[in-house]
Tab-separated table of N, CA and C in Angstrom:
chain	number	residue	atom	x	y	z
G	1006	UNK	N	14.419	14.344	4.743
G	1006	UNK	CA	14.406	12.946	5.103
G	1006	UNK	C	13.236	12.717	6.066
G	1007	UNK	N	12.559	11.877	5.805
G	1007	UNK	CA	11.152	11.130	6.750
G	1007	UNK	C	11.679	10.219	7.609
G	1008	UNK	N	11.366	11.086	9.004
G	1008	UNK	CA	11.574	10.017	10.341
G	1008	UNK	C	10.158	9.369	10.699
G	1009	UNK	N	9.174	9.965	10.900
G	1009	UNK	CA	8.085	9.756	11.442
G	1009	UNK	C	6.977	9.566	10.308
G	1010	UNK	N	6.085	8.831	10.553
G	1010	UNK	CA	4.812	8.107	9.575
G	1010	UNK	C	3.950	9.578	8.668
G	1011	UNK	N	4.000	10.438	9.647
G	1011	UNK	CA	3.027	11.523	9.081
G	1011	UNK	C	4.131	12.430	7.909
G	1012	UNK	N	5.431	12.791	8.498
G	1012	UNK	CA	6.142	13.125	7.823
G	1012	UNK	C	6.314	12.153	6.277
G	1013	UNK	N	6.389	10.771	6.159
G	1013	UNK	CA	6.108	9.766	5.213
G	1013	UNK	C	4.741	10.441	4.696
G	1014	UNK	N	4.090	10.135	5.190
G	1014	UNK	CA	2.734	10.347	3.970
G	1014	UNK	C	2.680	11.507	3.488
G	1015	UNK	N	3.256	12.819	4.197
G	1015	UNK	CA	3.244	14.200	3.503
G	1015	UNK	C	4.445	13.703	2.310
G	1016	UNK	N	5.397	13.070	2.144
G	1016	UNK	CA	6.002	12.960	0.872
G	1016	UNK	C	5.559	12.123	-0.389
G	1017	UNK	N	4.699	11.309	0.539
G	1017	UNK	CA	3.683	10.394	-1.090
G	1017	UNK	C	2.945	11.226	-1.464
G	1018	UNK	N	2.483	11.957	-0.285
G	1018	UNK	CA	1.070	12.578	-1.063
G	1018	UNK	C	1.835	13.336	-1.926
G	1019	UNK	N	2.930	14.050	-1.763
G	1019	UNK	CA	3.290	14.943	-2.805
G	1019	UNK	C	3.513	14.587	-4.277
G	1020	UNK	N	4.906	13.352	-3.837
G	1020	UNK	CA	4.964	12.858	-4.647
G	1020	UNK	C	3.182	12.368	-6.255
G	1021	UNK	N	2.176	12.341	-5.391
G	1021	UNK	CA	1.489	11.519	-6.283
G	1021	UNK	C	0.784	12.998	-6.375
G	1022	UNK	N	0.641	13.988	-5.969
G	1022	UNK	CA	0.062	15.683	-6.454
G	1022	UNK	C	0.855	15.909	-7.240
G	1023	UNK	N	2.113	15.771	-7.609
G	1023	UNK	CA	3.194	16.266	-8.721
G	1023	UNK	C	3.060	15.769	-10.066
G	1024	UNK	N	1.962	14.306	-9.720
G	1024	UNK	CA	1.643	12.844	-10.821
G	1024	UNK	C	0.401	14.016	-11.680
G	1025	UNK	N	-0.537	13.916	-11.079
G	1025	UNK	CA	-2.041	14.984	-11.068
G	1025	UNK	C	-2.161	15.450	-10.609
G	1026	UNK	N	-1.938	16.780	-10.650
G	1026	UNK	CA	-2.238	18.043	-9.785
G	1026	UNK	C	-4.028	18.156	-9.314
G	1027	UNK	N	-4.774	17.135	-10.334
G	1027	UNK	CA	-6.608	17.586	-10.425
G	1027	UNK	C	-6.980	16.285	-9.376
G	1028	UNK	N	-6.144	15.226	-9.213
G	1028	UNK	CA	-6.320	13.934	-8.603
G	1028	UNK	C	-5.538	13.955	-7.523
G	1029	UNK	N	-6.255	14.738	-5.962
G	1029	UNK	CA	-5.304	14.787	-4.665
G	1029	UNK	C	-5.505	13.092	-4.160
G	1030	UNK	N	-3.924	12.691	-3.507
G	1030	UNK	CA	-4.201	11.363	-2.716
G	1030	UNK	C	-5.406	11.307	-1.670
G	1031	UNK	N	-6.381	10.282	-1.113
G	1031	UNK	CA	-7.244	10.211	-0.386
G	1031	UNK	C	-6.742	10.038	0.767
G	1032	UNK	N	-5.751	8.273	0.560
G	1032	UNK	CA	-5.272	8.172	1.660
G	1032	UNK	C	-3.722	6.821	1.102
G	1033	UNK	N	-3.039	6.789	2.365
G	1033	UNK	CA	-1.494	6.168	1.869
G	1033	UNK	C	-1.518	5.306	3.046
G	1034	UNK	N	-1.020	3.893	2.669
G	1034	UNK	CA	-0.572	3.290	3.555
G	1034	UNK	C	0.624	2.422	2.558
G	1035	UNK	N	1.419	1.806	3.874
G	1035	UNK	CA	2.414	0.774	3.433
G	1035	UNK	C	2.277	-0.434	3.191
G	1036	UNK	N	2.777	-1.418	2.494
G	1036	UNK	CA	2.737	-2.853	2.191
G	1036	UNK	C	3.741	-3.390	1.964
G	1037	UNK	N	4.036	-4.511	2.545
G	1037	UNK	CA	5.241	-5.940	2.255
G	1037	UNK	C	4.960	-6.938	1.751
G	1038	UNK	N	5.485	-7.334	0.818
G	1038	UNK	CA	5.147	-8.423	0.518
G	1038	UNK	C	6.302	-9.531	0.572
G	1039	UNK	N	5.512	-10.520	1.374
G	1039	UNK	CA	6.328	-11.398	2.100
G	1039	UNK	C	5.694	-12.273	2.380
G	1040	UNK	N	5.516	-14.003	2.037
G	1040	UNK	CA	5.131	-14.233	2.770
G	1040	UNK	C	5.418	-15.799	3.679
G	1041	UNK	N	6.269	-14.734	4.714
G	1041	UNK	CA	6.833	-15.271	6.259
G	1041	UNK	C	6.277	-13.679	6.825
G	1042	UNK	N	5.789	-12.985	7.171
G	1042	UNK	CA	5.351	-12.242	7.771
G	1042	UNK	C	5.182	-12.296	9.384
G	1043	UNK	N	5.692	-13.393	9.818
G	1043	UNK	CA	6.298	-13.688	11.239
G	1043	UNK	C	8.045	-13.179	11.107
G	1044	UNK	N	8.438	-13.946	10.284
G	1044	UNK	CA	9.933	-13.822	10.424
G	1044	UNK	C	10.072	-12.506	10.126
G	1045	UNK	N	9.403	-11.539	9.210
G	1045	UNK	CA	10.023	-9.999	9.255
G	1045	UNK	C	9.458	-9.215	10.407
G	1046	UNK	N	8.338	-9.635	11.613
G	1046	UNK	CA	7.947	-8.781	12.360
G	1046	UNK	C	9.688	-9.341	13.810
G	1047	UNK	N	9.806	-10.492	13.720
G	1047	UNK	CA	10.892	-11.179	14.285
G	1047	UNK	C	12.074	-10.315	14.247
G	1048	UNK	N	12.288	-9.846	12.779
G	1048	UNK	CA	13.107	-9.235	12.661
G	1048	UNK	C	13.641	-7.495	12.986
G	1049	UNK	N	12.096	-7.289	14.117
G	1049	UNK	CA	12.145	-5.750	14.133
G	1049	UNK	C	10.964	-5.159	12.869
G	1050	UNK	N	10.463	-5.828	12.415
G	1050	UNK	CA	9.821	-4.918	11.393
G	1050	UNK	C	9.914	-4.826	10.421
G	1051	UNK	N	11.318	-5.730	9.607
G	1051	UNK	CA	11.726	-5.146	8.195
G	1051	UNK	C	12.480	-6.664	7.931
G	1052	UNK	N	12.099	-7.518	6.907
G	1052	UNK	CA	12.554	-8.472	6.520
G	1052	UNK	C	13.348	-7.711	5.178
G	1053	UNK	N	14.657	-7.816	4.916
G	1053	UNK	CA	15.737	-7.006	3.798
G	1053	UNK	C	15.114	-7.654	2.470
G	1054	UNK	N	14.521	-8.840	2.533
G	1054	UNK	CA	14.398	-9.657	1.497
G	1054	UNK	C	13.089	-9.391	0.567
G	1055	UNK	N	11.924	-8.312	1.404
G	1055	UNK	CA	10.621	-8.320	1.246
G	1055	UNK	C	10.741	-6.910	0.141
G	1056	UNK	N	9.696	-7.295	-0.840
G	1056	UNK	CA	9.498	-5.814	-1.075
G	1056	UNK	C	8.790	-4.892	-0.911
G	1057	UNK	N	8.341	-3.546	-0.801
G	1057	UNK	CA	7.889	-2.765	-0.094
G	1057	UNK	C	7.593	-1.908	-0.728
G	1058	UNK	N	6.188	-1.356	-0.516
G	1058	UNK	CA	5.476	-0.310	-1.961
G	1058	UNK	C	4.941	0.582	-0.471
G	1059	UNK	N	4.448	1.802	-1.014
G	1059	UNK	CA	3.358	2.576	-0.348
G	1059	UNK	C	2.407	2.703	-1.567
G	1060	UNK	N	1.364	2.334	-0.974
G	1060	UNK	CA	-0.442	2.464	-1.751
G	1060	UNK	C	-1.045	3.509	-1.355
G	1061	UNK	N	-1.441	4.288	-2.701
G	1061	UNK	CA	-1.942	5.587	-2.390
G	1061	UNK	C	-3.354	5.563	-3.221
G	1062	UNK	N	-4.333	5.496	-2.332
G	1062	UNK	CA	-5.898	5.917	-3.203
G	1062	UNK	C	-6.098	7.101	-3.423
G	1063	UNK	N	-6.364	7.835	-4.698
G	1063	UNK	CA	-7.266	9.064	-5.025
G	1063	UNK	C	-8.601	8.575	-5.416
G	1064	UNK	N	-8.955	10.028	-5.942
G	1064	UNK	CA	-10.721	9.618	-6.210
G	1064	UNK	C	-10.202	8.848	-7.317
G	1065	UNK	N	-9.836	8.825	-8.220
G	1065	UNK	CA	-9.995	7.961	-9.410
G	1065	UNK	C	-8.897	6.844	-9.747
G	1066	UNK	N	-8.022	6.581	-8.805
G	1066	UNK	CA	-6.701	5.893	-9.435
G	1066	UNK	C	-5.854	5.378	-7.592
G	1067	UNK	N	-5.436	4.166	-8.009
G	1067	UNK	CA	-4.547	3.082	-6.537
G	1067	UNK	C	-3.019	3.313	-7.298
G	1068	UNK	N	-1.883	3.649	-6.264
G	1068	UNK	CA	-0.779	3.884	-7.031
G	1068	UNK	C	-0.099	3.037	-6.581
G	1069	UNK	N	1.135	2.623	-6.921
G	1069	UNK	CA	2.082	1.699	-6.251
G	1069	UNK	C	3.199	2.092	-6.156
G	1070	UNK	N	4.250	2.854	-5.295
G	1070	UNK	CA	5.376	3.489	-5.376
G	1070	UNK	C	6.375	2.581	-4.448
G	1071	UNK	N	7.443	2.212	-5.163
G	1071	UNK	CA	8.351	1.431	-4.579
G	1071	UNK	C	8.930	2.428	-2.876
G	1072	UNK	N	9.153	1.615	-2.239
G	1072	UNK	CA	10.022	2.127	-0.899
G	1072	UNK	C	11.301	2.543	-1.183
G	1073	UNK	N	11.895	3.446	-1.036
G	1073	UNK	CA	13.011	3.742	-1.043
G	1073	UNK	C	13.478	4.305	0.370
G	1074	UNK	N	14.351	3.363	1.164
G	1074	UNK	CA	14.870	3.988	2.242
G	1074	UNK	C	16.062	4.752	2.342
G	1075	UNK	N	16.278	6.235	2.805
G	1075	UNK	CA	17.165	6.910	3.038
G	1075	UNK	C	17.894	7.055	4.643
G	1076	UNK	N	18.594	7.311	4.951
G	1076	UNK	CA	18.755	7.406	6.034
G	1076	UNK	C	17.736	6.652	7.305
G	1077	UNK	N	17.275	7.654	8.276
G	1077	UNK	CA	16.394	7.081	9.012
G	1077	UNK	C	15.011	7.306	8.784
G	1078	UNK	N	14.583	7.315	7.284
G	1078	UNK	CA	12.845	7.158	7.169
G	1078	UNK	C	13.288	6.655	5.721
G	1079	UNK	N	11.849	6.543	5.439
G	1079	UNK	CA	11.389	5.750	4.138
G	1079	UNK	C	11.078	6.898	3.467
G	1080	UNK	N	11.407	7.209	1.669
G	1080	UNK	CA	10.941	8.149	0.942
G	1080	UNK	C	10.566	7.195	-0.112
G	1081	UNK	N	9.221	7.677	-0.385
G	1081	UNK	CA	8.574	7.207	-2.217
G	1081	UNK	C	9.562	7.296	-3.375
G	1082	UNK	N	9.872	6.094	-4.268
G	1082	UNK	CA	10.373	5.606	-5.057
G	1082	UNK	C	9.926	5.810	-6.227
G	1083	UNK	N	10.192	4.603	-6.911
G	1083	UNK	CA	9.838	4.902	-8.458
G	1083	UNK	C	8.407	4.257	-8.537
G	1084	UNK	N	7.580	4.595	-8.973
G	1084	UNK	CA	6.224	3.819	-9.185
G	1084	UNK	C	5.686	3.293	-10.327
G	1085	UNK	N	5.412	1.873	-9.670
G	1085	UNK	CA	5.471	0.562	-10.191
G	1085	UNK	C	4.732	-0.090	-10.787
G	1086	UNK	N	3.235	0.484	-10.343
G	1086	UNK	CA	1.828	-0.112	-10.765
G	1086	UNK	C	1.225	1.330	-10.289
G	1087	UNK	N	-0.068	0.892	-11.445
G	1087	UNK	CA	-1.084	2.236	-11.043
G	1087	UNK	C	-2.527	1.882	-12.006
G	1088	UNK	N	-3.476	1.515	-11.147
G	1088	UNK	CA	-4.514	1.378	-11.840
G	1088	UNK	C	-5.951	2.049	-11.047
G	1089	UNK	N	-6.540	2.165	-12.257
G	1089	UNK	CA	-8.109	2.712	-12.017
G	1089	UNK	C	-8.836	2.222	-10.669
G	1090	UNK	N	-9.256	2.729	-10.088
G	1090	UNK	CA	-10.333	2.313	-8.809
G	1090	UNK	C	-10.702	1.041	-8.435
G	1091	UNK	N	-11.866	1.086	-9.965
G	1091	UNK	CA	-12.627	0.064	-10.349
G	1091	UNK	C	-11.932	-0.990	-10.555
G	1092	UNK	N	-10.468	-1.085	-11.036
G	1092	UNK	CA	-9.230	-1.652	-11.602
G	1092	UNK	C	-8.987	-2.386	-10.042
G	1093	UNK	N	-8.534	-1.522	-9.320
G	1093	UNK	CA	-7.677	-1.842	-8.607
G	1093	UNK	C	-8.676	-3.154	-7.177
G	1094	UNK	N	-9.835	-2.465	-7.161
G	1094	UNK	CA	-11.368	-3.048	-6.438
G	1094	UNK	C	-11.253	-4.621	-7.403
G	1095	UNK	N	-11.561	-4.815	-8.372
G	1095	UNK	CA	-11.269	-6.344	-8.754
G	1095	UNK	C	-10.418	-7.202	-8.333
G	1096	UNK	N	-8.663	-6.648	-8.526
G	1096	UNK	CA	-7.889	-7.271	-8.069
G	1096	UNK	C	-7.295	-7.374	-6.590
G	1097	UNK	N	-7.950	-7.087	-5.810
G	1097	UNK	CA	-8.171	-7.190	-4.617
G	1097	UNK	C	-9.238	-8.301	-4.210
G	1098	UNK	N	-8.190	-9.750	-3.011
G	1098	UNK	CA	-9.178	-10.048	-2.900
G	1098	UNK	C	-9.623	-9.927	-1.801
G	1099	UNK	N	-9.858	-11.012	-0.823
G	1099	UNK	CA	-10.465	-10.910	0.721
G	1099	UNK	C	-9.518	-10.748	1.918
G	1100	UNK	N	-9.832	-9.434	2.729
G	1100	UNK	CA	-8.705	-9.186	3.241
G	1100	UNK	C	-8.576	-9.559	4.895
G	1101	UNK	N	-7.717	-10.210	5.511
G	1101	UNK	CA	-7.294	-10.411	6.279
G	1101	UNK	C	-6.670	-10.498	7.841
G	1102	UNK	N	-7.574	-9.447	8.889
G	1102	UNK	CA	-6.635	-9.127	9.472
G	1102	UNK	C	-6.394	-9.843	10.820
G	1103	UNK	N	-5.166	-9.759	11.192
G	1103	UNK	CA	-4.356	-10.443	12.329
G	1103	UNK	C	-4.011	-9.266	13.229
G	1104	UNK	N	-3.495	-10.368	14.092
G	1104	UNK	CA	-2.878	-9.063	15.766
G	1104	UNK	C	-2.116	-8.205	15.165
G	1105	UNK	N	-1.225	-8.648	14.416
G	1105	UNK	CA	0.260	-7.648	14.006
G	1105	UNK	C	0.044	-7.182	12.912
G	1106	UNK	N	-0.696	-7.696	11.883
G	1106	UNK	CA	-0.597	-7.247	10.579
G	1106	UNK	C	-1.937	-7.539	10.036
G	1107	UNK	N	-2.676	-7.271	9.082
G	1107	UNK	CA	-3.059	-8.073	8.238
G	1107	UNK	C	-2.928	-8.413	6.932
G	1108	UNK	N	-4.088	-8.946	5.771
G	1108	UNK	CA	-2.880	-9.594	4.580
G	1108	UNK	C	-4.125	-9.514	3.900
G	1109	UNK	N	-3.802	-9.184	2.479
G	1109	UNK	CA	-5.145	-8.996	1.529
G	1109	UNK	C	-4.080	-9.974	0.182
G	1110	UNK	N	-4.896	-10.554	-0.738
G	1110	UNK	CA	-4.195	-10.904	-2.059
G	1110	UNK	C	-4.195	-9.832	-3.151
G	1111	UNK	N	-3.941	-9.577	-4.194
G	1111	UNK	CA	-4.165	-8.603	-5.026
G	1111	UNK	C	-3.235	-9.248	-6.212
G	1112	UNK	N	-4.092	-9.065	-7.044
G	1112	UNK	CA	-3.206	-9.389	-8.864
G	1112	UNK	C	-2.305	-8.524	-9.385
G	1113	UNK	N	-1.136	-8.626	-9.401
G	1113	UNK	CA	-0.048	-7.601	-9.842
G	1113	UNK	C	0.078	-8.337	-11.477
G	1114	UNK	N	0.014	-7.192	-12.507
G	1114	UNK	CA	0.488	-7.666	-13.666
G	1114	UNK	C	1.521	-7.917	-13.643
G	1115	UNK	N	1.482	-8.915	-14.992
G	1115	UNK	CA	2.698	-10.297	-14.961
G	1115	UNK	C	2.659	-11.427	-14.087
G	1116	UNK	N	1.889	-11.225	-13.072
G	1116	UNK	CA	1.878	-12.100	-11.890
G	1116	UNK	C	1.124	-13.924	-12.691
G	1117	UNK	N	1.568	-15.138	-12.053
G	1117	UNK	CA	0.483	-15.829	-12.581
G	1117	UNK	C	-0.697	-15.769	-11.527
G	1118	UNK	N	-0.541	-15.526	-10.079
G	1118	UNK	CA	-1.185	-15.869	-9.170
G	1118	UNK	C	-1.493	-14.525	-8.259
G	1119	UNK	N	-2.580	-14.133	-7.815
G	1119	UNK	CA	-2.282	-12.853	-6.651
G	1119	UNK	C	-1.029	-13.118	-5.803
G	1120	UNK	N	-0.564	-11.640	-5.428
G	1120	UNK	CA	0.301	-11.814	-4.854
G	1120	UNK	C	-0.079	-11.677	-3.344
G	1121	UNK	N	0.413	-12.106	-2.295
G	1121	UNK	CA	0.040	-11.657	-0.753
G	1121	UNK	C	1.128	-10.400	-0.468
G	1122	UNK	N	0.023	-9.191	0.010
G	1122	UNK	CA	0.235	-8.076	0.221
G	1122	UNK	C	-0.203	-7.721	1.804
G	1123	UNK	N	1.118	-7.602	2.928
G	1123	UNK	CA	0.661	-7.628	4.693
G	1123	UNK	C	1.041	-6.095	4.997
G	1124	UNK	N	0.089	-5.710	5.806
G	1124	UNK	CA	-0.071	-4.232	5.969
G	1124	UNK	C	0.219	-4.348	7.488
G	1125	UNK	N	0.843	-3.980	8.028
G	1125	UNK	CA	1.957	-3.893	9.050
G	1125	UNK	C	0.575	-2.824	10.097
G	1126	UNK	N	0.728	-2.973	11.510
G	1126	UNK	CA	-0.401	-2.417	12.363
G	1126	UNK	C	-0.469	-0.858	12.508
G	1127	UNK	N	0.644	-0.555	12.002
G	1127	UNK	CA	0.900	0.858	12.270
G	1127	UNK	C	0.201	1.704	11.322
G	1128	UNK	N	-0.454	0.913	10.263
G	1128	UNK	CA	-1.001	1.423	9.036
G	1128	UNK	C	-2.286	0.853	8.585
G	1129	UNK	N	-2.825	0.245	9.915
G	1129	UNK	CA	-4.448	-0.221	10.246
G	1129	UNK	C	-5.204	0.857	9.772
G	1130	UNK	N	-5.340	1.797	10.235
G	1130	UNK	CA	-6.297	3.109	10.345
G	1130	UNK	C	-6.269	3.258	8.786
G	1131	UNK	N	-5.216	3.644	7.981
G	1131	UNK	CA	-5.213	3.961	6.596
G	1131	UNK	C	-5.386	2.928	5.703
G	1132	UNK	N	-5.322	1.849	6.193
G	1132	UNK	CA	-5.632	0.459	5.577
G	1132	UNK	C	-7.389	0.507	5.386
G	1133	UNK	N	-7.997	0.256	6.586
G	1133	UNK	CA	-8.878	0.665	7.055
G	1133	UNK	C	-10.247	1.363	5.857
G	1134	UNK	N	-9.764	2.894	5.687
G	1134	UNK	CA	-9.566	3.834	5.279
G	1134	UNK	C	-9.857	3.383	3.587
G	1135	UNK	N	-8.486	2.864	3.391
G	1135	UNK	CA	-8.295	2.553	1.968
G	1135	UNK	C	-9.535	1.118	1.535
G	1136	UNK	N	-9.792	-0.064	2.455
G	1136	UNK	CA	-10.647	-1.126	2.088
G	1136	UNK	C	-11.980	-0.526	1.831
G	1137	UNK	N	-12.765	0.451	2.950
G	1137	UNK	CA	-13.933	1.605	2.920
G	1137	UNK	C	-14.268	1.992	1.691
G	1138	UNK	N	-13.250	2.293	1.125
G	1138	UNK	CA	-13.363	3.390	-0.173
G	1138	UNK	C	-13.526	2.539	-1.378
G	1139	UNK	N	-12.621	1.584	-1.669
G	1139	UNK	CA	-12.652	0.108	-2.578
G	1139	UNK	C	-13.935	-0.379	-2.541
G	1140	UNK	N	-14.236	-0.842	-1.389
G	1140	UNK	CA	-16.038	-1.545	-1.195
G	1140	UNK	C	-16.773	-0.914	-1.787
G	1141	UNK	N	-16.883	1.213	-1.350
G	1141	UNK	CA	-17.625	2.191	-2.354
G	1141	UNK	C	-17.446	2.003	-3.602
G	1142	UNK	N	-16.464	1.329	-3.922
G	1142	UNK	CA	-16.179	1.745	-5.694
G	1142	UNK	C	-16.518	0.119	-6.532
G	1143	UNK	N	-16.578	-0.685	-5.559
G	1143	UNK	CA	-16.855	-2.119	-5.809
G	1143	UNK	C	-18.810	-1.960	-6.079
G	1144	UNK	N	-19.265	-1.455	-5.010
G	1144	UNK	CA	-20.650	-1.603	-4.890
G	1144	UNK	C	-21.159	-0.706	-5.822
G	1145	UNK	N	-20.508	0.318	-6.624
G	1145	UNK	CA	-20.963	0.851	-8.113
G	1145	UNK	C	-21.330	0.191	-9.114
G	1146	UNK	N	-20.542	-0.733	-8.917
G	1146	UNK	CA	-19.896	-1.666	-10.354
G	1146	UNK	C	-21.376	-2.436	-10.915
């Protein structure tokens, strides 16, 4: 069971090394999508109503693994979306950031409209991290 953030990302990453053993994760952060993103920080952190993926970049592929909470940490779920780099760099649009959070849009298939996707502060650095790498794979194109 994952109490702590680092302990969390050692189980995505696994989780997504078990996906492709040849394609290691780069980097993982969390996302909510919600958007009152006041009322779930109000709430401690966790609006019940929001849903909740961890995003994992490798060199070649953005994953989307549902949240599944156990006990007292969060473990990677079933995964939901998963597209190419280049894929994932399009549907991304301009991203956002605020004191507490910030907020990027992104096109989820089926969607009619991007959806708003808020990356909570604790997951700045890997957010960060993850926009860096997108821009690299954008400025190929």
């Amino acid at each position: 069971m994952a109490v702590g953030k680092a302990a969390t990302i050692k189980q995505v990453e696994q989780t997504v090394r078990e996906m492709d053993p040849t394609d290691p994760p780069l980097t993982v952060f969390g996302v909510f999508l919600d958007n009152n993103p006041w009322l779930s920080c109000l709430l401690g952190g966790g609006n019940l109503d929001a849903d909740t993926y961890f995003v994992t970049a490798t060199a070649r592929s953005v994953h989307f693994h549902q949240v599944r909470a156990k006990g007292l940490g969060q473990r990677p779920g079933d995964l939901v979306h998963s597209f190419d780099r280049d894929g994932a760099a399009r549907r991304m649009g301009e991203v956002r950031r605020q004191l507490l959070w910030s907020s990027f849009p992104f096109a989820l298939p089926g969607q009619d409209a991007p959806t708003r996707m808020n990356v909570r502060l604790g997951w700045r650095k890997e957010f960060a991290r993850f926009t860096a790498d997108l821009d690299t794979a954008a400025a190929r194109r």
